[in-house]
Tab-separated table of C-alpha atoms in Angstrom:
chain	number	residue	atom	x	y	z
N	1	GLY	CA	13.012	54.354	-25.227
N	2	GLU	CA	15.542	52.438	-25.167
N	3	ASN	CA	18.787	52.518	-27.505
N	4	VAL	CA	21.639	49.876	-27.658
N	5	GLU	CA	24.822	50.516	-29.501
N	6	GLN	CA	27.137	47.893	-30.537
N	7	HIS	CA	30.790	47.614	-31.557
N	8	PRO	CA	32.620	46.615	-33.326
N	9	SER	CA	29.995	45.647	-36.116
N	10	THR	CA	32.454	42.525	-37.886
N	11	LEU	CA	35.846	41.025	-35.228
N	12	SER	CA	38.087	38.685	-36.820
N	13	VAL	CA	40.908	36.925	-34.811
N	14	GLN	CA	42.825	33.703	-34.569
N	15	GLU	CA	41.917	30.445	-32.836
N	16	GLY	CA	42.829	31.143	-29.849
N	17	ASP	CA	42.911	34.994	-29.027
N	18	SER	CA	40.512	36.760	-27.029
N	19	ALA	CA	37.422	38.677	-28.336
N	20	VAL	CA	35.607	41.340	-27.121
N	21	ILE	CA	32.615	42.819	-27.882
N	22	LYS	CA	30.968	46.254	-26.357
N	23	CYS	CA	27.733	47.784	-25.891
N	24	THR	CA	26.127	50.468	-24.282
N	25	TYR	CA	22.620	51.096	-23.609
N	26	SER	CA	20.568	54.692	-22.904
N	27	ASP	CA	17.284	53.702	-20.429
N	28	SER	CA	19.064	53.598	-17.243
N	29	ALA	CA	15.520	51.409	-16.051
N	30	SER	CA	17.002	49.189	-18.166
N	31	ASN	CA	17.889	45.852	-15.749
N	32	TYR	CA	18.760	42.681	-17.723
N	33	PHE	CA	21.359	42.544	-20.269
N	34	PRO	CA	21.469	38.985	-22.416
N	35	TRP	CA	23.629	38.070	-24.756
N	36	TYR	CA	22.502	36.113	-28.210
N	37	LYS	CA	24.586	34.034	-30.383
N	38	GLN	CA	23.115	33.467	-33.809
N	39	GLU	CA	24.005	31.183	-36.075
N	40	LEU	CA	23.282	31.082	-40.314
N	41	GLY	CA	19.929	30.670	-40.991
N	42	LYS	CA	18.940	29.816	-37.283
N	43	GLY	CA	17.225	32.267	-34.530
N	44	PRO	CA	19.105	33.932	-31.704
N	45	GLN	CA	20.478	31.917	-29.168
N	46	LEU	CA	20.862	32.857	-25.776
N	47	ILE	CA	24.361	32.472	-24.427
N	48	ILE	CA	24.638	34.438	-21.419
N	49	ASP	CA	22.823	37.450	-19.273
N	50	ILE	CA	23.761	39.729	-16.544
N	51	ARG	CA	21.515	41.863	-14.182
N	52	SER	CA	22.015	44.906	-13.109
N	53	ASN	CA	22.436	43.994	-9.314
N	54	VAL	CA	25.520	42.370	-10.707
N	55	GLY	CA	29.041	43.535	-11.925
N	56	GLU	CA	30.423	40.479	-13.770
N	57	LYS	CA	29.249	37.190	-14.692
N	58	LYS	CA	31.188	34.320	-15.889
N	59	ASP	CA	30.283	30.549	-17.880
N	60	GLN	CA	33.429	29.095	-19.035
N	61	ARG	CA	35.243	30.708	-21.477
N	62	ILE	CA	32.671	33.390	-22.025
N	63	ALA	CA	31.707	36.303	-19.585
N	64	VAL	CA	30.044	39.791	-19.400
N	65	THR	CA	30.990	42.690	-17.223
N	66	LEU	CA	28.566	45.598	-17.071
N	67	ASN	CA	29.021	49.084	-15.536
N	68	LYS	CA	25.594	50.380	-14.407
N	69	THR	CA	26.878	53.896	-13.805
N	70	ALA	CA	28.529	54.069	-17.351
N	71	LYS	CA	25.586	51.968	-19.031
N	72	HIS	CA	27.831	49.908	-20.941
N	73	PHE	CA	27.813	46.300	-20.884
N	74	SER	CA	30.606	43.980	-22.484
N	75	LEU	CA	31.169	40.385	-23.844
N	76	HIS	CA	34.304	38.484	-23.427
N	77	ILE	CA	35.113	35.094	-25.115
N	78	THR	CA	38.507	33.840	-24.191
N	79	GLU	CA	40.214	30.781	-26.566
N	80	THR	CA	38.310	31.449	-29.255
N	81	GLN	CA	37.201	28.546	-31.969
N	82	PRO	CA	35.909	27.969	-34.920
N	83	GLU	CA	32.831	27.668	-34.199
N	84	ASP	CA	32.360	30.572	-31.722
N	85	SER	CA	32.348	32.015	-34.904
N	86	ALA	CA	28.771	33.711	-35.589
N	87	VAL	CA	26.651	36.853	-35.255
N	88	TYR	CA	26.739	38.204	-31.448
N	89	PHE	CA	23.746	40.244	-30.297
N	90	CYS	CA	23.870	42.210	-26.930
N	91	ALA	CA	20.570	43.524	-25.841
N	92	ALA	CA	18.614	45.466	-23.137
N	93	SER	CA	15.963	45.100	-20.974
N	94	LYS	CA	13.614	45.777	-17.856
N	95	GLU	CA	12.191	42.947	-16.281
N	96	GLY	CA	9.620	42.610	-13.570
N	97	GLY	CA	7.432	44.262	-16.663
N	98	SER	CA	6.650	44.936	-20.098
N	99	TYR	CA	10.052	42.619	-21.426
N	100	ILE	CA	10.814	43.190	-24.862
N	101	PRO	CA	14.691	42.626	-25.661
N	102	THR	CA	16.066	45.929	-27.293
N	103	PHE	CA	18.647	44.400	-29.587
N	104	GLY	CA	22.141	46.255	-31.101
N	105	ARG	CA	23.548	46.002	-34.536
N	106	GLY	CA	25.233	42.458	-34.063
N	107	THR	CA	28.659	41.847	-34.349
N	108	SER	CA	30.239	39.202	-36.944
N	109	LEU	CA	32.128	37.381	-35.051
N	110	ILE	CA	35.505	35.529	-37.995
N	111	VAL	CA	37.436	32.775	-35.746
N	112	HIS	CA	39.589	31.981	-38.881
N	113	PRO	CA	41.601	27.939	-37.371
U	1	ALA	CA	13.293	20.437	-23.667
U	2	ALA	CA	10.659	21.584	-26.072
U	3	GLY	CA	11.655	24.907	-28.011
U	4	VAL	CA	9.722	28.128	-29.592
U	5	ILE	CA	8.250	26.108	-33.275
U	6	GLN	CA	7.795	28.650	-36.124
U	7	SER	CA	6.019	27.285	-39.247
U	8	PRO	CA	6.937	27.663	-42.154
U	9	ARG	CA	10.503	27.963	-41.711
U	10	HIS	CA	10.467	28.586	-45.556
U	11	LEU	CA	7.378	31.030	-47.806
U	12	ILE	CA	7.720	32.245	-50.791
U	13	LYS	CA	4.795	34.796	-51.825
U	14	GLU	CA	4.214	37.698	-54.376
U	15	LYS	CA	4.030	41.431	-54.093
U	16	ARG	CA	0.274	41.813	-52.595
U	17	GLU	CA	-0.318	38.793	-52.124
U	18	THR	CA	-1.288	38.107	-47.693
U	19	ALA	CA	0.842	35.435	-45.463
U	20	THR	CA	0.440	33.915	-42.535
U	21	LEU	CA	3.500	32.771	-40.190
U	22	LYS	CA	2.164	30.888	-37.281
U	23	CYS	CA	4.319	30.582	-33.395
U	24	TYR	CA	3.740	28.066	-31.042
U	25	PRO	CA	5.659	29.323	-27.717
U	26	ILE	CA	7.223	26.716	-25.631
U	27	PRO	CA	4.369	25.333	-22.883
U	28	ARG	CA	3.413	27.389	-20.324
U	29	HIS	CA	5.107	30.745	-21.648
U	30	ASP	CA	2.334	33.760	-21.124
U	31	THR	CA	4.296	36.291	-23.066
U	32	VAL	CA	5.108	36.173	-27.265
U	33	TYR	CA	7.057	38.430	-29.137
U	34	TRP	CA	7.399	39.197	-33.004
U	35	TYR	CA	10.646	40.276	-34.401
U	36	GLN	CA	11.277	41.102	-37.965
U	37	GLN	CA	14.848	40.688	-39.408
U	38	GLY	CA	16.640	42.197	-42.719
U	39	PRO	CA	19.603	41.212	-44.208
U	40	GLY	CA	22.484	41.860	-42.320
U	41	GLN	CA	20.262	43.475	-39.626
U	42	ASP	CA	19.290	43.064	-35.998
U	43	PRO	CA	16.068	42.368	-35.032
U	44	GLN	CA	13.296	44.499	-35.102
U	45	PHE	CA	10.853	44.433	-32.548
U	46	LEU	CA	7.019	44.161	-34.177
U	47	ILE	CA	4.086	43.666	-31.272
U	48	SER	CA	4.260	41.167	-28.318
U	49	PHE	CA	1.434	39.370	-26.583
U	50	TYR	CA	0.628	38.610	-22.752
U	51	GLU	CA	-1.978	36.100	-21.621
U	52	LYS	CA	-3.751	36.817	-25.123
U	53	MET	CA	-4.271	40.521	-25.095
U	54	GLN	CA	-1.794	42.852	-26.974
U	55	SER	CA	0.726	43.674	-24.639
U	56	ASP	CA	2.982	46.335	-26.863
U	57	LYS	CA	3.361	47.492	-29.864
U	58	GLY	CA	6.260	48.324	-32.026
U	59	SER	CA	7.250	48.858	-35.529
U	60	ILE	CA	4.658	46.698	-36.796
U	61	PRO	CA	3.403	48.216	-40.023
U	62	ASP	CA	-0.227	48.733	-40.822
U	63	ARG	CA	-0.818	45.898	-43.243
U	64	PHE	CA	0.329	43.329	-40.654
U	65	SER	CA	-1.816	42.213	-37.703
U	66	ALA	CA	-1.312	39.367	-35.206
U	67	GLN	CA	-3.021	37.739	-32.508
U	68	GLN	CA	-2.891	35.164	-29.540
U	69	PHE	CA	-5.104	32.353	-29.436
U	70	SER	CA	-6.666	30.454	-26.366
U	71	ASP	CA	-3.812	27.784	-26.730
U	72	TYR	CA	-1.231	30.839	-26.470
U	73	HIS	CA	-0.449	30.367	-30.637
U	74	SER	CA	0.665	33.329	-32.162
U	75	GLU	CA	-0.057	34.000	-36.055
U	76	LEU	CA	1.126	37.512	-37.812
U	77	ASN	CA	-1.179	38.376	-40.713
U	78	MET	CA	0.736	40.066	-43.401
U	79	SER	CA	-1.119	41.663	-46.454
U	80	SER	CA	-0.739	43.196	-49.667
U	81	LEU	CA	3.092	42.338	-49.247
U	82	GLU	CA	5.839	44.269	-50.450
U	83	LEU	CA	9.183	43.355	-51.980
U	84	GLY	CA	10.714	45.255	-48.871
U	85	ASP	CA	9.246	42.625	-46.301
U	86	SER	CA	11.488	40.258	-47.205
U	87	ALA	CA	12.720	39.171	-44.232
U	88	LEU	CA	13.050	36.415	-41.409
U	89	TYR	CA	10.633	36.371	-38.833
U	90	PHE	CA	10.983	35.188	-35.471
U	91	CYS	CA	9.185	34.829	-32.856
U	92	ALA	CA	10.234	34.437	-29.099
U	93	SER	CA	8.281	33.462	-25.957
U	94	SER	CA	9.103	34.446	-22.661
U	95	LEU	CA	6.691	33.526	-18.741
U	96	ARG	CA	6.729	37.028	-17.460
U	97	THR	CA	5.436	36.058	-13.940
U	98	GLY	CA	8.829	33.938	-13.978
U	99	ASN	CA	10.631	36.690	-15.070
U	100	THR	CA	12.306	34.150	-17.621
U	101	GLU	CA	14.458	35.533	-20.566
U	102	ALA	CA	12.905	35.464	-23.906
U	103	PHE	CA	13.724	32.030	-26.416
U	104	PHE	CA	13.615	32.481	-30.044
U	105	GLY	CA	11.679	30.012	-32.791
U	106	GLN	CA	14.061	29.648	-35.786
U	107	GLY	CA	12.515	31.563	-37.895
U	108	THR	CA	10.017	31.744	-40.939
U	109	ARG	CA	11.943	33.567	-44.135
U	110	LEU	CA	9.685	34.922	-45.826
U	111	THR	CA	11.147	36.372	-49.493
U	112	VAL	CA	8.149	38.362	-51.862
U	113	VAL	CA	9.077	38.394	-55.158
């Protein structure tokens, strides 16, 4: 089965700095990589995703990159704000059939004002 | 837009009791997933249903069972509860035929005392 590794487990930055979270996956058949933001007491919310036919995707302050050869993908948040503080999960799955996101262990992002 | 609805939001049970968690997927979504998230852990896949049939099975204990009904809502039944079952239980839904991502509910926090 798929195995997703995520680093770091905790990331502390100052407001306005950039934050980068990295993930690796094991199953080369995985072709869909969503990122979820989970605030305390809430369910994971999709913030951005990338498919294997794309190397980079950007949405305002958030960007995701994918390196299929190395089987790793990263989340980049620029100009961080205190409201970005949350736990972020990467996930990997296979579209077109049984879609079961396998999650990384999560990164607790703390943005200090 | 309608989201995934889970009930109850909080549940306290004693050891060896049973619990039933309910999930109402986004309208027209054909797939439901159940995840268990322990404190400080990533969501672990339990089981999924596609068009009311069990689709995939993850790390669901034998004490747990689940089903999806004709109106597509799903129930997770947990028997002989143990202290270690205390966790957040998330339901997610997606539209497999449309290759949509999984949308998560707010979760049910189960506490076994």
